[in-house]
């Protein structure tokens, strides 16, 4: 437990991905497989069912610290983190021992869930008395189920890949099912996870996604003739790659995360796909009666669950709108032109003939003026805008490679928008005076000349755009994640991502970020986005036409 | 019948905490005629008062901050009669020259703590328990989550971090308030690890400490360093305002840390984006506050700046008449006000020594200083 607590501390204070990766590597290199199994589970985001109610935890902690409950609450208010508050309040343990992580979880934490309250409290006291203060903090984190330390499942995967010299995507594939809430990973599970690759294991690796750039001025200014372009609706769903090889299929998100388990109906559909094919497309909730997409929030309810029940699947039916074909009959065809790939894709979707596999419609126009008319229908159709793809272009890599720059464009209805991280919240006015309704947002600054560490730079305040229900949700988040209070303002633990739209943007010397936005408003809460994926200052500056 | 009751020894007025019996203020936040000063931190010792009274050890720092002021000094425990009140100063253990103000009128004793800590500190006189009827205490860290470790263990950790950086050829930078915290750190550093470089704002105060006989290891300013390669093993002590500033560029690769009581909280450490946070405070922690209050024997306690409400409530639940004074010391829960120097020595002119600003009010006026009452020594 001490080594794991030390790892937690190190990850918690490291801001660069490199340092985190190195720390993970050092930990896994020395950890016994049984401990590494649990470390992998928690670090990659696994959450066991909560074993002790938070009220019991508070009560036991206040009692152990010999303070009244009101004072415990004051302390919690000042610290903003339950596990840390408790660790700071408990009296120093007289005799501590280094209990291995796996033992700590299987003997001190998991059994608590089935015990009566009194026995739970006794169990907590015993555990606390045996752990040193750093271990107690992590122990409390494991118990409260709020174990988050700024590493993603992807990063853990990469660390294990480096250590075991197995490809990261293979590890990710093997990790399917590893993080279930009732899983109890063993040394054996861990060894399987990191065993060297054997030839029979199917290879379900996706290709790097090709990303579009935002179009900031009308297309006639820079894109030549409208007829040189494939035009499609830009759907408000989640980008995904469906990989079918060796008889089995996997669905990958843009974050290189395997999301197959969350969308069983798409896996069912994929059974009908021919072997050796990779589709690029949009995972989206679809109302078959109106033949239109469901609101993005509905899709979020699906993404929030690792395992989905029948009711949720019926409430939010999912389809895959295919818009590109990257591998066909086992051959990588990314260097073929868009026109060629599109023709093959049309034939494939047609042949598969599955309602859950839709072809992204091509919008036929002969002029940009005509397209501008069509674009106005986007909102009505539940689309975010248009996608423009040059018909003679190959499928590129990433967003910024020079040779592929300018071949995929997104022409959004709301071109001015970024995903930003909530960092401050302030109480509202009038009927919302008791709620935190005014927010400040930050984006990542990757250009720190002194180090490779990125930091968040505040760039805008916004206080409109959310529904009452959403405001209440954000308000609860703010209260749970307060780091500090200054009068009506709270500093919030950076975590929650929201999409911020604005009317204009310009360079500004007066603002710390170097840019000033006009009329910022909240477009939506992005619970699906980890804060590492929020936008960068660079992309903001690009919107402002600099950098 | 309020008129029959003795006037309180200390009361809250617009300009600060006021003693009617002696017609003086303690640490006033607005200019007054007579100000008794607990210590030279800028939120307790402000500009513009006509006459100042402070401990003898405070003199150097106060003059360097406030310039040419009318200042009378007292040795610790030395008694001074001001009007109807007998006033004496007693060590508060906070920073060099910090004092608790003891006021006695007709056998009633009130002690104002100013800022204090009960942990030992090699750079200033140890906190003295002064028995009293009424105690006015600060509460900067007045929650039980604040419990300080033994200083020697912490200093060992700091020295180990420095040695590790030095081995890696990386400069160590600790941000610390220039007055008090910086010197306490210095006193605990192990100079055999490498050279110690101080920012100009810190060095000015080092001089004041040395002038009062406080032993500090050898320090130098960046401008004194001719052989840049010697810097690779250096420990740099600089005010918090230098974090992220150009002043640090000259050191090349460095690891940084902040020394403050606030570093106890993970969120505060993370928000500052530092490599390390060392929990080192010049204020009393929760057990320190409680033990100090208890040992004064006071039946009435006024709580000032910090976590006022929780401490007042705790005292009342434990049989002590706890109340609060809404003062303007510090910013609530913000140690930043502590130890900030006058604007003249701010980061803009990092290596320059503080110079007295032109707009200091208060000149020595003979025969009209604070000591024109009878003096009473000893006891
Ligand atoms: Zn102070
Ligand atoms: Zn103070």
Tab-separated table of C-alpha atoms in Angstrom, chain A residues 93-332:
chain	number	residue	atom	x	y	z
A	93	UNK	CA	-1.361	5.969	14.095
A	94	UNK	CA	0.899	4.489	16.725
A	95	UNK	CA	1.988	1.435	14.806
A	96	UNK	CA	1.639	1.193	11.050
A	97	UNK	CA	2.442	-1.615	8.701
A	98	UNK	CA	2.794	-1.854	4.958
A	99	UNK	CA	-0.225	-3.900	3.950
A	100	UNK	CA	-0.025	-4.993	0.293
A	101	UNK	CA	-2.565	-3.232	-1.930
A	102	UNK	CA	-4.383	-6.431	-2.922
A	103	UNK	CA	-4.689	-7.522	0.693
A	104	UNK	CA	-5.865	-4.077	1.706
A	105	UNK	CA	-8.656	-4.206	-0.863
A	106	UNK	CA	-9.726	-7.807	-0.419
A	107	UNK	CA	-9.528	-7.941	3.368
A	108	UNK	CA	-10.047	-4.373	4.566
A	109	UNK	CA	-12.317	-2.778	1.962
A	110	UNK	CA	-14.474	-5.244	0.020
A	111	UNK	CA	-15.812	-7.182	3.040
A	112	UNK	CA	-17.139	-3.979	4.646
A	113	UNK	CA	-20.043	-3.746	2.214
A	114	UNK	CA	-21.997	-6.617	3.691
A	115	UNK	CA	-21.440	-5.725	7.335
A	116	UNK	CA	-23.861	-3.927	9.656
A	117	UNK	CA	-23.055	-0.279	10.388
A	118	UNK	CA	-21.395	-0.831	13.748
A	119	UNK	CA	-19.073	-3.477	12.330
A	120	UNK	CA	-18.292	-1.245	9.370
A	121	UNK	CA	-17.198	1.542	11.675
A	122	UNK	CA	-15.066	-0.849	13.668
A	123	UNK	CA	-13.549	-2.079	10.425
A	124	UNK	CA	-12.711	1.456	9.392
A	125	UNK	CA	-11.088	2.188	12.747
A	126	UNK	CA	-8.947	-0.924	12.481
A	127	UNK	CA	-7.857	-0.115	8.961
A	128	UNK	CA	-7.023	3.485	9.817
A	129	UNK	CA	-5.016	2.441	12.825
A	130	UNK	CA	-2.820	0.212	10.680
A	131	UNK	CA	-2.064	2.692	7.891
A	132	UNK	CA	0.296	5.658	7.723
A	133	UNK	CA	-1.129	8.979	6.671
A	134	UNK	CA	-0.369	8.800	2.922
A	135	UNK	CA	-1.821	5.275	2.779
A	136	UNK	CA	-4.895	6.364	4.725
A	137	UNK	CA	-5.610	9.039	2.191
A	138	UNK	CA	-5.469	6.570	-0.684
A	139	UNK	CA	-7.431	4.015	1.334
A	140	UNK	CA	-10.162	6.627	1.845
A	141	UNK	CA	-10.076	7.426	-1.859
A	142	UNK	CA	-10.595	3.764	-2.710
A	143	UNK	CA	-13.456	3.514	-0.233
A	144	UNK	CA	-15.253	6.650	-1.381
A	145	UNK	CA	-14.966	5.547	-4.992
A	146	UNK	CA	-13.550	8.937	-5.948
A	147	UNK	CA	-10.232	7.536	-7.009
A	148	UNK	CA	-9.069	9.897	-9.711
A	149	UNK	CA	-5.530	10.975	-10.070
A	150	UNK	CA	-5.280	12.544	-13.496
A	151	UNK	CA	-4.303	9.460	-15.427
A	152	UNK	CA	-6.513	8.047	-18.124
A	153	UNK	CA	-7.152	4.459	-19.038
A	154	UNK	CA	-5.115	5.229	-22.122
A	155	UNK	CA	-2.091	6.300	-20.103
A	156	UNK	CA	-2.211	3.176	-17.959
A	157	UNK	CA	-2.462	1.148	-21.134
A	158	UNK	CA	0.587	2.897	-22.518
A	159	UNK	CA	2.577	2.310	-19.344
A	160	UNK	CA	1.757	-1.392	-19.362
A	161	UNK	CA	2.547	-1.576	-23.076
A	162	UNK	CA	5.954	-0.046	-22.558
A	163	UNK	CA	6.771	-2.335	-19.676
A	164	UNK	CA	5.569	-5.539	-21.330
A	165	UNK	CA	6.614	-4.574	-24.862
A	166	UNK	CA	3.136	-5.443	-26.094
A	167	UNK	CA	1.357	-3.020	-28.418
A	168	UNK	CA	-0.853	-0.551	-26.502
A	169	UNK	CA	-3.916	-1.337	-28.569
A	170	UNK	CA	-3.534	-5.029	-27.851
A	171	UNK	CA	-3.435	-4.228	-24.138
A	172	UNK	CA	-6.516	-2.060	-24.560
A	173	UNK	CA	-8.315	-4.934	-26.266
A	174	UNK	CA	-7.395	-7.293	-23.456
A	175	UNK	CA	-8.570	-4.776	-20.904
A	176	UNK	CA	-12.144	-5.171	-22.127
A	177	UNK	CA	-14.175	-6.387	-19.200
A	178	UNK	CA	-11.280	-5.890	-16.806
A	179	UNK	CA	-12.854	-2.832	-15.223
A	180	UNK	CA	-16.305	-4.192	-14.422
A	181	UNK	CA	-17.646	-2.983	-11.066
A	182	UNK	CA	-17.811	-6.506	-9.659
A	183	UNK	CA	-14.444	-7.554	-11.048
A	184	UNK	CA	-11.814	-8.776	-8.635
A	185	UNK	CA	-8.676	-8.778	-10.738
A	186	UNK	CA	-6.122	-11.369	-9.716
A	187	UNK	CA	-2.413	-11.773	-10.302
A	188	UNK	CA	-3.349	-14.136	-13.117
A	189	UNK	CA	-5.540	-11.524	-14.803
A	190	UNK	CA	-2.693	-9.056	-14.667
A	191	UNK	CA	-0.232	-11.532	-16.143
A	192	UNK	CA	-2.628	-12.250	-19.000
A	193	UNK	CA	-3.008	-8.529	-19.593
A	194	UNK	CA	0.695	-8.068	-20.061
A	195	UNK	CA	1.660	-11.415	-21.613
A	196	UNK	CA	3.521	-11.222	-24.904
A	197	UNK	CA	1.365	-11.146	-28.003
A	198	UNK	CA	0.551	-14.425	-29.692
A	199	UNK	CA	-0.224	-14.714	-33.357
A	200	UNK	CA	-3.726	-16.120	-32.850
A	201	UNK	CA	-4.926	-13.112	-30.966
A	202	UNK	CA	-7.078	-11.056	-33.351
A	203	UNK	CA	-5.699	-7.661	-34.235
A	204	UNK	CA	-8.404	-5.072	-33.783
A	205	UNK	CA	-6.294	-1.965	-34.034
A	206	UNK	CA	-7.942	1.137	-35.427
A	207	UNK	CA	-6.269	3.644	-37.718
A	208	UNK	CA	-5.411	7.117	-36.465
A	209	UNK	CA	-8.426	9.333	-37.021
A	210	UNK	CA	-8.237	12.052	-39.632
A	211	UNK	CA	-9.549	15.271	-38.143
A	212	UNK	CA	-11.265	18.207	-39.803
A	213	UNK	CA	-10.417	21.836	-39.276
A	214	UNK	CA	-12.967	24.540	-38.524
A	215	UNK	CA	-13.890	26.686	-41.472
A	216	UNK	CA	-13.858	30.306	-40.331
A	217	UNK	CA	-14.783	32.109	-43.529
A	218	UNK	CA	-17.250	31.205	-46.275
A	219	UNK	CA	-15.929	28.369	-48.474
A	220	UNK	CA	-15.983	30.385	-51.701
A	221	UNK	CA	-13.047	32.401	-50.319
A	222	UNK	CA	-10.640	29.518	-50.174
A	223	UNK	CA	-12.004	26.190	-51.289
A	224	UNK	CA	-12.305	26.538	-55.065
A	225	UNK	CA	-15.336	24.983	-56.729
A	226	UNK	CA	-18.168	23.416	-54.766
A	227	UNK	CA	-18.185	20.456	-57.142
A	228	UNK	CA	-14.721	19.402	-55.993
A	229	UNK	CA	-16.123	18.539	-52.582
A	230	UNK	CA	-18.081	15.801	-50.905
A	231	UNK	CA	-20.576	17.512	-48.605
A	232	UNK	CA	-22.224	15.735	-45.657
A	233	UNK	CA	-24.115	16.700	-42.552
A	234	UNK	CA	-21.998	17.108	-39.453
A	235	UNK	CA	-23.754	15.018	-36.829
A	236	UNK	CA	-23.699	15.742	-33.145
A	237	UNK	CA	-22.696	12.312	-31.933
A	238	UNK	CA	-19.461	10.572	-31.120
A	239	UNK	CA	-16.810	9.720	-33.666
A	240	UNK	CA	-15.942	6.045	-33.839
A	241	UNK	CA	-14.079	3.423	-35.847
A	242	UNK	CA	-15.643	0.042	-36.314
A	243	UNK	CA	-12.951	-2.581	-36.923
A	244	UNK	CA	-13.918	-6.015	-38.194
A	245	UNK	CA	-11.094	-8.518	-38.534
A	246	UNK	CA	-10.617	-12.205	-37.917
A	247	UNK	CA	-14.328	-12.707	-37.368
A	248	UNK	CA	-14.660	-10.291	-34.467
A	249	UNK	CA	-15.435	-6.597	-34.258
A	250	UNK	CA	-14.389	-3.752	-31.974
A	251	UNK	CA	-15.582	-0.188	-31.696
A	252	UNK	CA	-13.031	2.506	-30.882
A	253	UNK	CA	-13.623	6.076	-29.816
A	254	UNK	CA	-11.474	8.968	-30.936
A	255	UNK	CA	-9.638	8.786	-27.636
A	256	UNK	CA	-8.347	5.366	-28.736
A	257	UNK	CA	-10.672	3.888	-26.201
A	258	UNK	CA	-12.506	0.644	-26.797
A	259	UNK	CA	-16.213	1.297	-26.388
A	260	UNK	CA	-17.604	-1.955	-27.826
A	261	UNK	CA	-19.236	-2.984	-24.553
A	262	UNK	CA	-21.243	0.189	-24.341
A	263	UNK	CA	-22.953	-0.349	-27.667
A	264	UNK	CA	-24.039	-3.997	-27.906
A	265	UNK	CA	-26.456	-3.255	-30.771
A	266	UNK	CA	-23.585	-2.002	-32.917
A	267	UNK	CA	-21.643	-5.155	-32.131
A	268	UNK	CA	-24.668	-7.150	-33.261
A	269	UNK	CA	-24.796	-5.140	-36.458
A	270	UNK	CA	-21.064	-5.623	-36.991
A	271	UNK	CA	-21.606	-9.364	-37.224
A	272	UNK	CA	-23.067	-8.667	-40.655
A	273	UNK	CA	-19.975	-6.774	-41.819
A	274	UNK	CA	-17.532	-8.559	-44.086
A	275	UNK	CA	-14.185	-9.478	-42.607
A	276	UNK	CA	-11.236	-7.149	-43.120
A	277	UNK	CA	-13.082	-3.867	-43.079
A	278	UNK	CA	-12.727	-0.677	-41.056
A	279	UNK	CA	-15.454	1.962	-41.016
A	280	UNK	CA	-15.097	5.540	-39.839
A	281	UNK	CA	-18.333	7.139	-38.722
A	282	UNK	CA	-20.576	8.612	-36.097
A	283	UNK	CA	-22.084	6.746	-33.153
A	284	UNK	CA	-25.367	8.494	-32.520
A	285	UNK	CA	-28.767	8.067	-30.907
A	286	UNK	CA	-31.449	7.764	-33.608
A	287	UNK	CA	-35.202	8.091	-33.615
A	288	UNK	CA	-36.326	5.750	-36.358
A	289	UNK	CA	-39.859	7.162	-36.477
A	290	UNK	CA	-38.836	10.678	-37.378
A	291	UNK	CA	-35.638	9.372	-38.949
A	292	UNK	CA	-33.650	12.007	-37.088
A	293	UNK	CA	-30.938	12.032	-34.450
A	294	UNK	CA	-31.781	12.095	-30.753
A	295	UNK	CA	-30.379	14.982	-28.708
A	296	UNK	CA	-26.741	14.617	-27.744
A	297	UNK	CA	-27.714	14.441	-24.061
A	298	UNK	CA	-29.429	11.120	-24.754
A	299	UNK	CA	-26.249	9.698	-26.191
A	300	UNK	CA	-24.457	10.903	-23.085
A	301	UNK	CA	-26.695	8.785	-20.906
A	302	UNK	CA	-25.483	5.810	-22.915
A	303	UNK	CA	-21.841	6.796	-22.748
A	304	UNK	CA	-21.998	7.251	-19.002
A	305	UNK	CA	-22.649	3.524	-18.584
A	306	UNK	CA	-20.060	0.874	-19.130
A	307	UNK	CA	-22.778	-1.773	-19.108
A	308	UNK	CA	-26.145	-0.968	-20.595
A	309	UNK	CA	-29.500	-2.445	-19.662
A	310	UNK	CA	-32.367	-3.330	-21.988
A	311	UNK	CA	-34.402	-0.305	-20.947
A	312	UNK	CA	-31.678	2.178	-21.729
A	313	UNK	CA	-31.049	0.463	-25.049
A	314	UNK	CA	-34.727	0.814	-25.918
A	315	UNK	CA	-34.829	4.452	-24.774
A	316	UNK	CA	-31.752	5.465	-26.715
A	317	UNK	CA	-31.349	3.288	-29.805
A	318	UNK	CA	-27.972	3.736	-31.408
A	319	UNK	CA	-26.951	3.698	-35.055
A	320	UNK	CA	-23.598	4.003	-36.770
A	321	UNK	CA	-23.550	6.552	-39.586
A	322	UNK	CA	-20.665	5.462	-41.787
A	323	UNK	CA	-18.848	8.154	-43.687
A	324	UNK	CA	-15.601	6.555	-44.692
A	325	UNK	CA	-14.067	3.200	-45.454
A	326	UNK	CA	-10.434	2.815	-44.401
A	327	UNK	CA	-9.839	-0.889	-44.925
A	328	UNK	CA	-11.646	-3.062	-47.432
A	329	UNK	CA	-11.141	-6.792	-48.034
A	330	UNK	CA	-8.222	-6.670	-45.652
A	331	UNK	CA	-6.437	-3.913	-47.571
A	332	UNK	CA	-5.620	-0.481	-46.177
